[in-house]
Amino acid sequence: MKRISPRMKFRMMNPVLQFFKFIILSVKIMVIVAGGHGGTRKVN
């Protein structure tokens, strides 16, 4: 079993870093959806 290092624990417990990770993930999802995936593409 792998233990969590103090640095990794700091990164996981930091709300500022978590907020930016959330924003980056949201932008990635929006880019994928806007690109035509996820059931948004037109079917002829």
JSON list of C-alpha atoms in Angstrom, two decimals:
[
{"chain": "A", "resi": 1, "resn": "MET", "atom": "CA", "xyz": [0.00, 0.00, 0.00]},
{"chain": "A", "resi": 2, "resn": "LYS", "atom": "CA", "xyz": [1.30, 3.43, -0.97]},
{"chain": "A", "resi": 3, "resn": "ARG", "atom": "CA", "xyz": [1.26, 6.22, 1.58]},
{"chain": "A", "resi": 4, "resn": "ILE", "atom": "CA", "xyz": [0.32, 9.79, 0.70]},
{"chain": "A", "resi": 5, "resn": "SER", "atom": "CA", "xyz": [3.29, 12.13, 0.86]},
{"chain": "A", "resi": 6, "resn": "PRO", "atom": "CA", "xyz": [2.96, 15.45, 2.75]},
{"chain": "A", "resi": 7, "resn": "ARG", "atom": "CA", "xyz": [3.31, 17.35, -0.51]},
{"chain": "A", "resi": 8, "resn": "MET", "atom": "CA", "xyz": [0.52, 15.36, -2.17]},
{"chain": "A", "resi": 9, "resn": "LYS", "atom": "CA", "xyz": [-1.66, 15.84, 0.89]},
{"chain": "A", "resi": 10, "resn": "PHE", "atom": "CA", "xyz": [-1.06, 19.61, 0.71]},
{"chain": "A", "resi": 11, "resn": "ARG", "atom": "CA", "xyz": [-2.11, 19.63, -2.95]},
{"chain": "A", "resi": 12, "resn": "MET", "atom": "CA", "xyz": [-5.28, 17.67, -2.23]},
{"chain": "A", "resi": 13, "resn": "MET", "atom": "CA", "xyz": [-6.28, 19.82, 0.75]},
{"chain": "A", "resi": 14, "resn": "ASN", "atom": "CA", "xyz": [-5.64, 23.19, -0.94]},
{"chain": "A", "resi": 15, "resn": "PRO", "atom": "CA", "xyz": [-8.99, 24.74, -1.97]},
{"chain": "A", "resi": 16, "resn": "VAL", "atom": "CA", "xyz": [-7.35, 27.20, -4.38]},
{"chain": "A", "resi": 17, "resn": "LEU", "atom": "CA", "xyz": [-5.67, 24.43, -6.35]},
{"chain": "A", "resi": 18, "resn": "GLN", "atom": "CA", "xyz": [-8.87, 22.40, -6.32]},
{"chain": "A", "resi": 19, "resn": "PHE", "atom": "CA", "xyz": [-10.79, 25.38, -7.70]},
{"chain": "A", "resi": 20, "resn": "PHE", "atom": "CA", "xyz": [-8.37, 25.80, -10.61]},
{"chain": "A", "resi": 21, "resn": "LYS", "atom": "CA", "xyz": [-8.44, 22.07, -11.31]},
{"chain": "A", "resi": 22, "resn": "PHE", "atom": "CA", "xyz": [-12.24, 22.27, -11.44]},
{"chain": "A", "resi": 23, "resn": "ILE", "atom": "CA", "xyz": [-12.13, 25.20, -13.89]},
{"chain": "A", "resi": 24, "resn": "ILE", "atom": "CA", "xyz": [-9.62, 23.42, -16.15]},
{"chain": "A", "resi": 25, "resn": "LEU", "atom": "CA", "xyz": [-11.72, 20.25, -16.16]},
{"chain": "A", "resi": 26, "resn": "SER", "atom": "CA", "xyz": [-14.89, 22.22, -16.95]},
{"chain": "A", "resi": 27, "resn": "VAL", "atom": "CA", "xyz": [-13.18, 23.94, -19.90]},
{"chain": "A", "resi": 28, "resn": "LYS", "atom": "CA", "xyz": [-11.95, 20.58, -21.21]},
{"chain": "A", "resi": 29, "resn": "ILE", "atom": "CA", "xyz": [-15.47, 19.14, -21.05]},
{"chain": "A", "resi": 30, "resn": "MET", "atom": "CA", "xyz": [-16.91, 22.21, -22.81]},
{"chain": "A", "resi": 31, "resn": "VAL", "atom": "CA", "xyz": [-14.33, 21.92, -25.59]},
{"chain": "A", "resi": 32, "resn": "ILE", "atom": "CA", "xyz": [-15.20, 18.25, -26.12]},
{"chain": "A", "resi": 33, "resn": "VAL", "atom": "CA", "xyz": [-18.95, 18.93, -26.15]},
{"chain": "A", "resi": 34, "resn": "ALA", "atom": "CA", "xyz": [-18.58, 21.95, -28.45]},
{"chain": "A", "resi": 35, "resn": "GLY", "atom": "CA", "xyz": [-16.43, 19.84, -30.77]},
{"chain": "A", "resi": 36, "resn": "GLY", "atom": "CA", "xyz": [-19.37, 17.59, -31.62]},
{"chain": "A", "resi": 37, "resn": "HIS", "atom": "CA", "xyz": [-19.09, 14.74, -29.20]},
{"chain": "A", "resi": 38, "resn": "GLY", "atom": "CA", "xyz": [-21.50, 13.78, -26.48]},
{"chain": "A", "resi": 39, "resn": "GLY", "atom": "CA", "xyz": [-24.65, 13.58, -28.60]},
{"chain": "A", "resi": 40, "resn": "THR", "atom": "CA", "xyz": [-24.57, 17.18, -29.86]},
{"chain": "A", "resi": 41, "resn": "ARG", "atom": "CA", "xyz": [-23.58, 16.49, -33.46]},
{"chain": "A", "resi": 42, "resn": "LYS", "atom": "CA", "xyz": [-26.14, 16.77, -36.24]},
{"chain": "A", "resi": 43, "resn": "VAL", "atom": "CA", "xyz": [-27.49, 13.61, -37.85]},
{"chain": "A", "resi": 44, "resn": "ASN", "atom": "CA", "xyz": [-28.76, 13.84, -41.44]}
]
